[in-house]
CSV table of C-alpha atoms in Angstrom, one decimal:
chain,number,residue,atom,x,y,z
A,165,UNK,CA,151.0,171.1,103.6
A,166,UNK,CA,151.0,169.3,106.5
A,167,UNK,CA,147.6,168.2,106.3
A,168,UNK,CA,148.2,166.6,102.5
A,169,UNK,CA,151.2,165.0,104.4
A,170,UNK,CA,149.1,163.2,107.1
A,171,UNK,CA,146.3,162.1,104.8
A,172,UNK,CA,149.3,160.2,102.4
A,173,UNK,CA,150.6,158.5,105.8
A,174,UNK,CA,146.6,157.5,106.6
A,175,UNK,CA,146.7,156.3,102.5
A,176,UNK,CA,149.9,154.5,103.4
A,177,UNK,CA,148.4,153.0,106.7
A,178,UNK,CA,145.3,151.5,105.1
A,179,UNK,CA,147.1,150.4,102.0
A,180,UNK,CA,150.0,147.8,103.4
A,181,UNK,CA,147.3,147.5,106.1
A,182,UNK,CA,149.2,148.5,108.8
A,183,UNK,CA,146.4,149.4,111.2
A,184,UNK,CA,147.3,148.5,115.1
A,185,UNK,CA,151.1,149.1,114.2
A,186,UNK,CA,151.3,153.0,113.8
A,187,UNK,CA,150.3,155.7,116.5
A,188,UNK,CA,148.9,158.7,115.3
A,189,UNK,CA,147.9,160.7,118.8
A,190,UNK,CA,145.8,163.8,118.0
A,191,UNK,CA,148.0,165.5,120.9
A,192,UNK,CA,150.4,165.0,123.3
A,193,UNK,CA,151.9,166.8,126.5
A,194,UNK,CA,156.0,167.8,126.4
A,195,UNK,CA,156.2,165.6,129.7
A,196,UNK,CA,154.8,162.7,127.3
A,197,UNK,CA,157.5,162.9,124.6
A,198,UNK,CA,160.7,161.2,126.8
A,199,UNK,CA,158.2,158.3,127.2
A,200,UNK,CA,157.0,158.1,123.4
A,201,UNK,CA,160.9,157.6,123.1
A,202,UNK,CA,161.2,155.0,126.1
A,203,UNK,CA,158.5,153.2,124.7
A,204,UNK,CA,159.9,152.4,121.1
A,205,UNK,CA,163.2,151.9,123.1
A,206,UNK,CA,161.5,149.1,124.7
A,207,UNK,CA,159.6,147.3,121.9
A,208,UNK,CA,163.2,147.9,120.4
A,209,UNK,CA,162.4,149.9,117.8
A,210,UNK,CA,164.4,152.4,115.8
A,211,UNK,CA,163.8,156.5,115.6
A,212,UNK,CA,164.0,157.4,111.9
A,213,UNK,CA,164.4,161.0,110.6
A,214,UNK,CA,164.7,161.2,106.6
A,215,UNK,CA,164.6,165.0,106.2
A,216,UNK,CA,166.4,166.1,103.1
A,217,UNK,CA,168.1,168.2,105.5
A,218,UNK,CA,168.6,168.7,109.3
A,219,UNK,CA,170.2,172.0,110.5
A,220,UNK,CA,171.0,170.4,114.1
A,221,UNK,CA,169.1,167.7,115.2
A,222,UNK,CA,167.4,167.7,118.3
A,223,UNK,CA,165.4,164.5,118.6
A,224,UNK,CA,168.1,162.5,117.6
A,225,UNK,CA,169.8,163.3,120.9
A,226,UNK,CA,166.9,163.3,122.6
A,227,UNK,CA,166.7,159.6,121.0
A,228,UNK,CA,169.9,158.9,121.7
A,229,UNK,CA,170.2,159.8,125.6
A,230,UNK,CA,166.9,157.5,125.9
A,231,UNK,CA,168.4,154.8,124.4
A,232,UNK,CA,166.4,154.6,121.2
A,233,UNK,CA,168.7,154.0,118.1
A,234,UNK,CA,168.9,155.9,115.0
A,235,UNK,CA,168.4,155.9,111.4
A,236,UNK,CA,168.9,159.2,110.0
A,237,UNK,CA,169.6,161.9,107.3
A,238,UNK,CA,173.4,162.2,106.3
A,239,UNK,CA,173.0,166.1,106.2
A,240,UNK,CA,173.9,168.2,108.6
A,241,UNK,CA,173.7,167.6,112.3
A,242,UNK,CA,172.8,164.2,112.1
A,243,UNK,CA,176.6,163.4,110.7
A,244,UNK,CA,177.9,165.1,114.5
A,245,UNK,CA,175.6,163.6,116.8
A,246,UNK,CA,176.6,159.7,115.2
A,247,UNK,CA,180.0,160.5,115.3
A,248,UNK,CA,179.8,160.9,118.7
A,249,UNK,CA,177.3,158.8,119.7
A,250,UNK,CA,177.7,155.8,117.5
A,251,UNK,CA,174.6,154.6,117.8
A,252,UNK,CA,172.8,154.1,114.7
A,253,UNK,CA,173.1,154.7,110.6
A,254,UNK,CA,172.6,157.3,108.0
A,255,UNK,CA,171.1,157.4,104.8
A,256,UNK,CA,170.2,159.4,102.0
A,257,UNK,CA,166.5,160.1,102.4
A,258,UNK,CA,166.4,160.3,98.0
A,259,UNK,CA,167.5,156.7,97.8
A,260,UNK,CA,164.1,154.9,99.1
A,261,UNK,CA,165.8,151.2,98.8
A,262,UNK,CA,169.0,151.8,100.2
A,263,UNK,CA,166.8,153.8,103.9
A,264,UNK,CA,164.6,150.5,103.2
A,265,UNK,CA,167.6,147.9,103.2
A,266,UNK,CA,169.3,150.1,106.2
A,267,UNK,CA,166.4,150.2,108.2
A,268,UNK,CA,165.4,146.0,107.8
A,269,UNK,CA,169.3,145.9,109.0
A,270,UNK,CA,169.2,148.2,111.7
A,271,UNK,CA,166.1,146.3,113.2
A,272,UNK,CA,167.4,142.7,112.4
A,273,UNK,CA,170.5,142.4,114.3
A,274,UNK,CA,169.5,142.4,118.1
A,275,UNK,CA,172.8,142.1,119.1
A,276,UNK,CA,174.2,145.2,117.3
A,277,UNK,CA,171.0,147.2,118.4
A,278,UNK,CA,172.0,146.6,122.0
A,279,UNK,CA,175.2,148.6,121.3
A,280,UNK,CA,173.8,151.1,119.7
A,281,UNK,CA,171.5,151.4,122.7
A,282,UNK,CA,173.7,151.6,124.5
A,283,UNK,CA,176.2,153.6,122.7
A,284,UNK,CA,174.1,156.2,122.5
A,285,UNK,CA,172.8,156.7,126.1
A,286,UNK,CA,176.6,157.0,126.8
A,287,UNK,CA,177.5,159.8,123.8
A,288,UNK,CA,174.3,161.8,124.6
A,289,UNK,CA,175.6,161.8,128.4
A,290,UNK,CA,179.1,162.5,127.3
A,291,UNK,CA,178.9,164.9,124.6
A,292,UNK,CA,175.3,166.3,124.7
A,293,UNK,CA,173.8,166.5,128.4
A,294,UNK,CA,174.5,170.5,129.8
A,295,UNK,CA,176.9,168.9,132.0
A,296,UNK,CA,178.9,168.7,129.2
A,297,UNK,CA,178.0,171.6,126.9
A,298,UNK,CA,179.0,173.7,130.5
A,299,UNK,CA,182.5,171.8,130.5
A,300,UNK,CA,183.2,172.7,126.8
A,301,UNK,CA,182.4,176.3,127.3
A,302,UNK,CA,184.7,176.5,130.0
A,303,UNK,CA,187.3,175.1,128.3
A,304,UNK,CA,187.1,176.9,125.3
A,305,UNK,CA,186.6,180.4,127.9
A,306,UNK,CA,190.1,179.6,129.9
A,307,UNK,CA,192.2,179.0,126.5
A,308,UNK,CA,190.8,182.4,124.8
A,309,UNK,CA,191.6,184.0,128.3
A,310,UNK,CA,194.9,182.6,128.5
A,311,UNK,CA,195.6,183.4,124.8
A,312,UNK,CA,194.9,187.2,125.7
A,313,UNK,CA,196.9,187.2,128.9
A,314,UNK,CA,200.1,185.7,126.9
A,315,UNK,CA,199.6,188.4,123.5
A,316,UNK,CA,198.1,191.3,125.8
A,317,UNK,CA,196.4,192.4,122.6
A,318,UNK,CA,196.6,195.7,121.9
A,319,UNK,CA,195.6,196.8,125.4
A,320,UNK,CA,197.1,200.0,125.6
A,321,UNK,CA,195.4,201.1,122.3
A,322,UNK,CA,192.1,199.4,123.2
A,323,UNK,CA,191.8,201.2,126.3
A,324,UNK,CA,192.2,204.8,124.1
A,325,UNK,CA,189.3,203.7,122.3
A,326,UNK,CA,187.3,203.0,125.5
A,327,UNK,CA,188.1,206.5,127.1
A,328,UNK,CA,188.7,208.2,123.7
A,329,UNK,CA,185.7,211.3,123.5
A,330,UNK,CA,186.8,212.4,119.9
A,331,UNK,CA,188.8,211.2,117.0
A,332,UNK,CA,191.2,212.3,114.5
A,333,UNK,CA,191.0,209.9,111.6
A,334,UNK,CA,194.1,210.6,108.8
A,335,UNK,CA,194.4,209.8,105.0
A,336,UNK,CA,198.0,208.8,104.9
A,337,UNK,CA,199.4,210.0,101.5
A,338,UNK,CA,199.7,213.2,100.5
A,339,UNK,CA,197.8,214.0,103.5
A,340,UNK,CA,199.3,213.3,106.8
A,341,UNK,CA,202.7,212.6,105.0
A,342,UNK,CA,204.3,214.9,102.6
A,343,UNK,CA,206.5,217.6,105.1
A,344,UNK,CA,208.1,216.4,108.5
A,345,UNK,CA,207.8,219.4,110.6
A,346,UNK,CA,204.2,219.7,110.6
A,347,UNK,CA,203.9,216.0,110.8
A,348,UNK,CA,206.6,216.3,114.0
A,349,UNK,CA,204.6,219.1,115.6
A,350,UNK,CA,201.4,216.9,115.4
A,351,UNK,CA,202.5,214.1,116.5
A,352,UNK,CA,203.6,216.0,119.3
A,353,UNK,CA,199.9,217.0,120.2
A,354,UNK,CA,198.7,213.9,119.8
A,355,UNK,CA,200.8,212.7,123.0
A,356,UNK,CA,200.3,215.2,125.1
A,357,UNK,CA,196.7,215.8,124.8
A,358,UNK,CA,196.1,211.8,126.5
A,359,UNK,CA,193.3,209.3,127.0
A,360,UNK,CA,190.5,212.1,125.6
A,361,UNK,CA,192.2,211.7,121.9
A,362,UNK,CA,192.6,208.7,120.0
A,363,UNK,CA,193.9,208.4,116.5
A,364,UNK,CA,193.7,206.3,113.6
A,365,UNK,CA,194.7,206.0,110.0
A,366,UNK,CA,192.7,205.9,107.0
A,367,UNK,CA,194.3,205.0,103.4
A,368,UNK,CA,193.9,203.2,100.0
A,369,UNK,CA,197.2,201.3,100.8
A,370,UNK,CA,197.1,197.7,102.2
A,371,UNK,CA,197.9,197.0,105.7
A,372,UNK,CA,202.0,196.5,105.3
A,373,UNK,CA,202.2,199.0,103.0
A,374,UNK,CA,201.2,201.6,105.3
A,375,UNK,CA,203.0,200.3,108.3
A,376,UNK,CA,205.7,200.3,106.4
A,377,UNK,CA,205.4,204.0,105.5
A,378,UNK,CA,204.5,204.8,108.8
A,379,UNK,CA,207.5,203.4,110.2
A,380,UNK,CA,209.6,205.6,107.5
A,381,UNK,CA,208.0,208.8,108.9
A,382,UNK,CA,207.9,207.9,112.0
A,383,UNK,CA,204.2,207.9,113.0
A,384,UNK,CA,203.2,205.7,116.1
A,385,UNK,CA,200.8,202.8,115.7
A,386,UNK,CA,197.7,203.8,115.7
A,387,UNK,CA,194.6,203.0,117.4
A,388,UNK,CA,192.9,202.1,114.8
A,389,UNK,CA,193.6,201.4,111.2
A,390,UNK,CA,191.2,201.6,108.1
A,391,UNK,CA,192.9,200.3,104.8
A,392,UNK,CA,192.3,199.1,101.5
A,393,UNK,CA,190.2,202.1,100.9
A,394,UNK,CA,187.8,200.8,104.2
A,395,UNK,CA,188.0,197.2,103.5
A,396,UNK,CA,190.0,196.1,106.1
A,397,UNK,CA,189.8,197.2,109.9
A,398,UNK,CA,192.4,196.7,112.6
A,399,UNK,CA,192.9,197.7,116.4
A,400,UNK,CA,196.0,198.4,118.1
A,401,UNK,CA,199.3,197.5,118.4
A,402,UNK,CA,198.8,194.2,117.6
A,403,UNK,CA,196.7,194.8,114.4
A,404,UNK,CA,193.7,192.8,115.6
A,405,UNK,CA,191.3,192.4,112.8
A,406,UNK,CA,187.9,193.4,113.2
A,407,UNK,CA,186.1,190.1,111.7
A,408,UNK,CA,182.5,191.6,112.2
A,409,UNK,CA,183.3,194.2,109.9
A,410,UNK,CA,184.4,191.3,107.5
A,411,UNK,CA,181.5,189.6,107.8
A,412,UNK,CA,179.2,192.8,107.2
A,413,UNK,CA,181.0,193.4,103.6
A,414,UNK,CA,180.7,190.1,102.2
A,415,UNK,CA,177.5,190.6,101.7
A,416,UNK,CA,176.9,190.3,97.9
A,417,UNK,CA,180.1,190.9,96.9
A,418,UNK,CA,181.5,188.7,93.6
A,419,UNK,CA,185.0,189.5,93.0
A,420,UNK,CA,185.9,187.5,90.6
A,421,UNK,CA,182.3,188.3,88.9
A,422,UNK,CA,183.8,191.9,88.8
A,423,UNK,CA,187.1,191.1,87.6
A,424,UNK,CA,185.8,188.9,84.7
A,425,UNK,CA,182.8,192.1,84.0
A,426,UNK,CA,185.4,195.0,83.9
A,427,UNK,CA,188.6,192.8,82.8
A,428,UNK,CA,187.9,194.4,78.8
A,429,UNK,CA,186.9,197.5,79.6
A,430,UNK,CA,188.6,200.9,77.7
A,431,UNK,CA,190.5,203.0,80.2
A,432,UNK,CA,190.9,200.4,83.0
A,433,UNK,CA,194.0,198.0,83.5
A,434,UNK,CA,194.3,195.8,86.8
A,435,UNK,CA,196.5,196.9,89.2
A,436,UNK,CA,199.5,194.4,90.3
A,437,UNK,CA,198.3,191.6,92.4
A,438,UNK,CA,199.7,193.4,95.1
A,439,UNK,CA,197.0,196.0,95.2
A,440,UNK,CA,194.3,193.6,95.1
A,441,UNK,CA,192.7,192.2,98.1
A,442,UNK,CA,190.0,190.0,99.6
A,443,UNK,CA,187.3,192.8,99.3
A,444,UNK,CA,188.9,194.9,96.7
A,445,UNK,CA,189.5,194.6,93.1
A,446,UNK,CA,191.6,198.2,91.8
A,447,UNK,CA,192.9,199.5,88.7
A,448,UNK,CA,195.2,202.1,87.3
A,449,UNK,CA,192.7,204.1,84.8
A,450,UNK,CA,192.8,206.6,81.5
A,451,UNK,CA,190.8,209.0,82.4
A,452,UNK,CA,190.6,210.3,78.9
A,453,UNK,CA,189.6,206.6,77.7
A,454,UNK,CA,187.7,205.0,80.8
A,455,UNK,CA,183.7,205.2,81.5
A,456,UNK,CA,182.6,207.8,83.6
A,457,UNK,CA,182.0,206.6,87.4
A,458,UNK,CA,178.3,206.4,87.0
A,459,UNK,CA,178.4,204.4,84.3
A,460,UNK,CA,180.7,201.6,85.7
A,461,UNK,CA,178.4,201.5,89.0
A,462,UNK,CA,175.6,201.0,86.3
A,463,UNK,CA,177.2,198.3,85.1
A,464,UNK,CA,177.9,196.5,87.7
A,465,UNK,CA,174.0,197.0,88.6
A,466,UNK,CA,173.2,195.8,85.4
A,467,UNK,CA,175.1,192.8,86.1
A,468,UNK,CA,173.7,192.0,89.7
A,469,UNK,CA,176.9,193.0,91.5
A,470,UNK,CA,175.7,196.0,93.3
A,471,UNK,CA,179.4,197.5,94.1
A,472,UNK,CA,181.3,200.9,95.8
A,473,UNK,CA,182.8,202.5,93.0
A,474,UNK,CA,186.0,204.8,94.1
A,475,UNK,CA,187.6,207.2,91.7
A,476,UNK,CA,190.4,209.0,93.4
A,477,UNK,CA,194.0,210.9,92.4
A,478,UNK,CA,192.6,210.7,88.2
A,479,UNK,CA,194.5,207.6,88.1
A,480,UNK,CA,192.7,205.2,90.2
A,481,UNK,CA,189.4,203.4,89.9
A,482,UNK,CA,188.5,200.4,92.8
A,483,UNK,CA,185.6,198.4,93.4
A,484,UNK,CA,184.6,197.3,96.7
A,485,UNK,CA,181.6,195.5,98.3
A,486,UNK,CA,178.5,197.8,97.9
A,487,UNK,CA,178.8,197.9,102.0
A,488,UNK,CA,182.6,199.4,102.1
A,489,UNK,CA,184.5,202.7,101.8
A,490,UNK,CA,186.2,204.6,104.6
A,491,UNK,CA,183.0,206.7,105.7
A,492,UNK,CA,181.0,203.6,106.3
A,493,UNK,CA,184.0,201.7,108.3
A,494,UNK,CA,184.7,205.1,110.2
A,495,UNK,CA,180.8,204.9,111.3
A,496,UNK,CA,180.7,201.2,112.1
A,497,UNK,CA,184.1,201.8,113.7
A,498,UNK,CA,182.1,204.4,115.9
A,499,UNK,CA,178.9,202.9,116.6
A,500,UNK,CA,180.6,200.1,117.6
A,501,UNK,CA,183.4,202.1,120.0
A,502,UNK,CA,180.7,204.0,121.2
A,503,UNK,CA,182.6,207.6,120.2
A,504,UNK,CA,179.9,209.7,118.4
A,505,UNK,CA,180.6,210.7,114.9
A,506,UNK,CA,180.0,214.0,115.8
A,507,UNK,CA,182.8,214.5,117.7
A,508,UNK,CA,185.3,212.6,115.0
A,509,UNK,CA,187.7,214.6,112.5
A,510,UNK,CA,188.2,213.2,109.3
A,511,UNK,CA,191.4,214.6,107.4
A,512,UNK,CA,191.7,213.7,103.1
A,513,UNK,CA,193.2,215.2,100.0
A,514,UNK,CA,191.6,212.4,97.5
A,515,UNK,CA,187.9,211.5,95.8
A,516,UNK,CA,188.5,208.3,98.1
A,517,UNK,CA,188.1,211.0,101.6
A,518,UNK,CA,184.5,212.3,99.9
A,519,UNK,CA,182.2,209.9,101.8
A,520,UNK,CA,183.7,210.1,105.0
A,521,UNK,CA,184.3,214.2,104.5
A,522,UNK,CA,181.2,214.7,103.5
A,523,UNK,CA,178.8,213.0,106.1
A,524,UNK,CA,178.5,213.7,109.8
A,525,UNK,CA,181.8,214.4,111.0
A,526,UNK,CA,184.0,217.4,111.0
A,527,UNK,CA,185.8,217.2,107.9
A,528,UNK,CA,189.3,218.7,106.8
A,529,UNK,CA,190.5,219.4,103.5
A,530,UNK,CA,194.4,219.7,102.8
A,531,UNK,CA,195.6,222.7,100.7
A,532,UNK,CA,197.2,220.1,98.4
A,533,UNK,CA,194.1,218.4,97.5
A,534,UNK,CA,192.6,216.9,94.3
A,535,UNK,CA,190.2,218.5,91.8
A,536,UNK,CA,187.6,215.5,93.2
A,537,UNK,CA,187.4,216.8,96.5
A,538,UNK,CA,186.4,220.6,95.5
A,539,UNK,CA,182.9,220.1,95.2
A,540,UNK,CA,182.7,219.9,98.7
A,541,UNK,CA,183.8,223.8,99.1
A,542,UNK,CA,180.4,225.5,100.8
A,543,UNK,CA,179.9,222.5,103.1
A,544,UNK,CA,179.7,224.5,106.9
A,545,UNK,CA,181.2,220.9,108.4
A,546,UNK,CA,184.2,220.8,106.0
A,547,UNK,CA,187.1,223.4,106.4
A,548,UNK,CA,189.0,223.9,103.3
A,549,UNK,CA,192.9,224.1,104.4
A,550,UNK,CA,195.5,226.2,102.9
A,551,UNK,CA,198.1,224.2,104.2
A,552,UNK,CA,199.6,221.5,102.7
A,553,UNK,CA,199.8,218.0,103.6
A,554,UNK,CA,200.2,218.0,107.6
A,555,UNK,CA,200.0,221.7,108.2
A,556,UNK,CA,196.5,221.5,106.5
A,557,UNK,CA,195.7,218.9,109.2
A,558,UNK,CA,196.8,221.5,112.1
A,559,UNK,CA,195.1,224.4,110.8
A,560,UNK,CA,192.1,222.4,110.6
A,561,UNK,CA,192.1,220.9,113.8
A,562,UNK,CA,192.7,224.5,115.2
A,563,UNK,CA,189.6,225.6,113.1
A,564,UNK,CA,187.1,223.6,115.2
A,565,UNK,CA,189.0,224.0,118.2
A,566,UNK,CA,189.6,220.0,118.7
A,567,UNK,CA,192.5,219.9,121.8
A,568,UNK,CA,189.2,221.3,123.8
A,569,UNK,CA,185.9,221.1,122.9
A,570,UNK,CA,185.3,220.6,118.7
A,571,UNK,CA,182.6,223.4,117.2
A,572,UNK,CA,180.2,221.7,115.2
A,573,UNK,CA,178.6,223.6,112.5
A,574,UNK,CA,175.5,222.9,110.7
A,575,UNK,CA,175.8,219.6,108.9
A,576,UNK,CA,174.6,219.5,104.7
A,577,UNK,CA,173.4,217.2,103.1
A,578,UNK,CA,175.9,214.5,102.2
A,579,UNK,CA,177.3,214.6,98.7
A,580,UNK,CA,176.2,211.6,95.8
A,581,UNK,CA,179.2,211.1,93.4
């Protein structure tokens, strides 16, 4: 490529006969390149870059901050650097006699190219030298630091996480909520048992939905909270969201691609807009009329939207990005934290607790629990409760000896739905 690029310049050279006016040096030393620039600075010349497009933009500030004007792309960084540097013109590089008219302009009027010059060495200095850059980042530095000091986000929590060595992670309904005295009593050994034990929340519900349920029964804020069937990740007491986590699920996901794909399907209706989020799109199903689960993730395959299918309670289908669902946020949420999975009990009822039962953490199954959840009965790391709701959650927690130090059983393989 770039040698049919050079022999068109040579063409171009010989053909308008422009032999004595263009350098071409077979090489050159990096201490050589701030004269090259100083040189067409002085024989006032121009530096023109007509890329299609220009990610950052390097030489033009390297042009700039030696004086040498610029003609260049109107893509990208190019747009930045003139806006602060004000010291030359952009064009579109697929419009040849508009860059030809600009560039006869740029070099005609002596007067204006002295400002430029000018202009430039100034907004380099100014907005581009390290100097600078150094200044910026300490400004930006001291406001997030005094943003943090004023909203002392989360602290308490985030410090749990730090010195936390195990986890108990909750589904909320029908799992940690449902009877009060068990809910009371565990609450109760939550507090006591200190920094070693951190606890979080993991539900289908949207954020102020379950706040707001927590609130009714009376559950502190926990450290962490998984929602939207592990879309959504927050820390503390000030629900910081985890934007990383964000950022690792929007990979390939298409909701509204989804919602116009499934919107006709038999046996699934949308939920209200309330249940619909960012990275989830959920219905209320027939589970007498819809497609079985496989089928609906082999559509969406079919379609190019690779997707998390979650059947749960036999009423309740959602789609999330192929990278979501509560096992997968519990293990970044680990990794990340630092706690190992090993050592983190997982507490469901519903088919949308399978992943995060079934992989390697110590798993707990409420006596109250859905038909979905049975085929994980056998599995040495997941303890089938036979109490309900919280009292399952106790008995379970007793099972594997968690106030001291957690048993940890042989591990199966995890379970494909």
């Amino acid at each position: 490529g770039t040698k049919e690029v050079l022999m068109e310049v040579l063409q171009l050279i010989d053909y308008y006969d422009l032999y004595g006016s263009v350098s071409y040096p077979k090489r050159h030393d990096p201490d050589e390149v701030p004269l090259m620039y100083q040189m067409a600075a002085r024989t006032r010349g121009v530096f023109v870059n007509p890329a299609f497009t220009e990610p950052f933009g390097l030489t033009l500030i390297e042009s700039a901050a030696s004086g040498l004007p610029i003609v260049a792309t109107e893509d990208g960084g190019p747009i930045e650097i003139l806006e602060h540097c004000q010291s030359g013109l952009l064009i579109d590089p697929l419009d040849h006699e508009s860059m030809g008219d600009k560039l006869l302009d740029a070099l005609s009027d002596a007067k204006r190219w002295k400002k430029w010059s000018r202009s430039g060495l100034a907004g380099a200095r100014k907005h581009f030298s390290w100097q600078a850059h150094a200044q910026k980042y300490l400004r930006v530095a001291h406001a997030l630091v005094h943003k943090s000091q004023n909203r002392r986000v989360g602290l308490r929590a985030m410090r749990k996480l730090v010195a936390a060595d195990r986890f108990l992670l909750c589904d909320v309904d029908d799992t940690l909520i449902g009877e009060r005295e068990p809910l009371d009593k565990l609450v109760g050994l939550l507090d006591q048992a200190g920094g070693q034990v951190a606890f979080g929340i993991a539900t289908g519900r949207n954020k102020d939905l379950t706040l707001e349920v927590l609130k009714e029964w009376n559950v502190p804020n926990p450290a962490l909270l998984i929602t939207g069937v592990g879309t959504e990740i927050y820390y503390g007491v000030h629900l910081v969201r985890d934007r990383g986590w964000d950022n690792t699920i929007r990979h390939r996901w298409f909701p509204e691609a989804v919602r116009e794909l499934l919107k006709d399907v038999e046996g699934l209706d949308f939920q209200s807009e309330e249940a619909q989020t960012e990275f989830k799109v959920s219905f209320v199903v027939d589970p007498d009329r819809m497609p079985k689960v496989p089928e609906i993730r082999r559509k969406l395959r079919k379609a190019n939207l690779p997707s998390t299918v979650v059947y749960s309670h036999g009423s309740y289908v959602d789609i999330l990005p192929v990278r979501a669902s509560k096992g997968k946020a519990l293990r970044y949420f680990a990794l990340k934290w630092g706690i190992p999975i090993e050592r983190c009990v997982v507490a469901g009822d519903s088919g949308n607790d399978v992943e995060m039962l079934s992989g390697n953490t110590l798993g707990i199954v409420v006596g109250n629990h859905d038909d979905e959840v049975a085929k994980l009965k056998g599995y040495p790391r997941v303890y089938f409760a036979e109490g309900r709701h919280a009292w399952g959650i106790l008995e379970g927690l007793e099972h594997y000896d968690f106030f001291n130090e957690p048993r940890n059983p042989k591990q199966e393989p995890m379970v494909d739905d």
